[in-house]
XYZ file of C-alpha atoms in Angstrom:
114
model
C 0.000 0.000 0.000
C 1.591 3.271 -1.075
C 0.846 6.549 0.587
C -0.101 9.693 -1.289
C 2.754 12.134 -1.811
C 3.089 14.775 0.863
C 1.905 18.272 0.140
C 4.540 21.005 0.137
C 3.106 22.173 3.478
C 3.424 18.685 4.946
C 6.964 18.273 3.663
C 7.985 21.709 4.949
C 6.373 21.016 8.330
C 8.540 17.939 8.772
C 11.683 19.719 7.569
C 11.028 22.568 10.013
C 10.459 20.095 12.845
C 13.854 18.459 12.277
C 15.739 21.670 11.478
C 16.501 22.166 15.180
C 19.480 20.215 16.556
C 17.712 19.058 19.726
C 14.572 17.957 17.858
C 16.720 16.012 15.393
C 18.652 14.494 18.330
C 15.373 13.430 19.975
C 14.287 11.691 16.782
C 17.650 9.900 16.619
C 17.621 8.996 20.330
C 14.146 7.509 20.006
C 15.421 5.223 17.223
C 17.133 3.261 20.041
C 14.862 4.042 22.982
C 16.025 1.132 25.161
C 19.685 1.983 24.622
C 19.288 5.724 25.133
C 16.780 6.018 27.996
C 15.906 4.302 31.282
C 13.649 1.293 30.811
C 9.956 2.237 30.681
C 7.473 0.493 33.002
C 6.307 -2.965 31.884
C 2.812 -1.728 30.942
C 4.289 0.933 28.642
C 6.680 -1.563 27.034
C 3.796 -4.002 26.456
C 1.187 -1.536 25.194
C 3.327 1.200 23.578
C 6.703 -0.317 22.579
C 9.473 2.235 22.192
C 7.615 4.809 24.282
C 9.781 7.150 26.347
C 8.557 9.444 29.126
C 8.826 13.185 28.541
C 10.877 13.487 31.740
C 13.506 11.073 30.427
C 13.766 13.018 27.166
C 14.057 16.243 29.152
C 16.798 14.805 31.375
C 18.840 13.641 28.378
C 18.453 16.968 26.549
C 19.244 19.188 29.536
C 16.483 21.619 28.504
C 13.441 22.704 30.473
C 10.244 20.686 30.520
C 8.312 23.435 28.724
C 10.835 23.599 25.875
C 10.902 19.817 25.456
C 7.100 19.637 25.573
C 6.838 22.241 22.809
C 9.469 20.398 20.745
C 7.650 17.088 21.139
C 4.305 18.701 20.270
C 5.722 20.221 17.081
C 7.248 16.899 16.067
C 3.970 15.118 16.761
C 2.029 17.713 14.759
C 4.421 17.114 11.841
C 3.640 13.392 12.118
C 7.097 12.247 13.251
C 6.035 11.126 16.746
C 3.140 9.330 18.393
C 2.160 9.825 22.029
C 0.167 8.013 24.664
C -0.695 8.807 28.252
C -0.206 6.309 31.055
C -1.624 7.786 34.263
C -0.123 11.231 34.688
C 2.790 10.587 32.300
C 2.979 11.048 28.536
C 5.201 8.776 26.486
C 6.447 9.443 22.963
C 7.803 7.192 20.247
C 8.746 7.536 16.600
C 6.072 7.146 13.941
C 8.148 4.827 11.762
C 5.610 4.591 8.923
C 5.431 8.388 8.615
C 9.234 8.730 8.745
C 9.666 6.121 5.993
C 6.974 7.779 3.875
C 8.592 11.203 4.317
C 12.034 9.903 3.341
C 10.654 8.150 0.258
C 8.638 11.229 -0.713
C 11.603 13.556 -0.259
C 13.883 11.275 -2.276
C 11.306 11.051 -5.085
C 10.843 14.822 -5.066
C 14.568 15.617 -5.157
C 15.867 12.885 -7.450
C 16.829 14.009 -10.916
C 14.877 12.541 -13.799
C 16.918 11.631 -16.816
């Protein structure tokens, strides 16, 4: 099943979301959540694999909670992240399907036709 090409607005939204070093780092860190962050509770691992608590992302980044929350929200709005609440905590993980689709779309858009 192929996805429709992204609109210019969608493509630019993703590029803007990853144009910040910390946001790009977060996306890379989440690629290896278990290696980069403390182990999430069993329920999170079972129901939302790869999910990392906002507090853990904040600790690793060294930035304030409000800055990290705004970064995560912008990345989620762009489609790069998914989130889920467990009790009072919000966990984020990469949206792998959207990342793959974006990369394929960008490559198709930028590749030269001969």
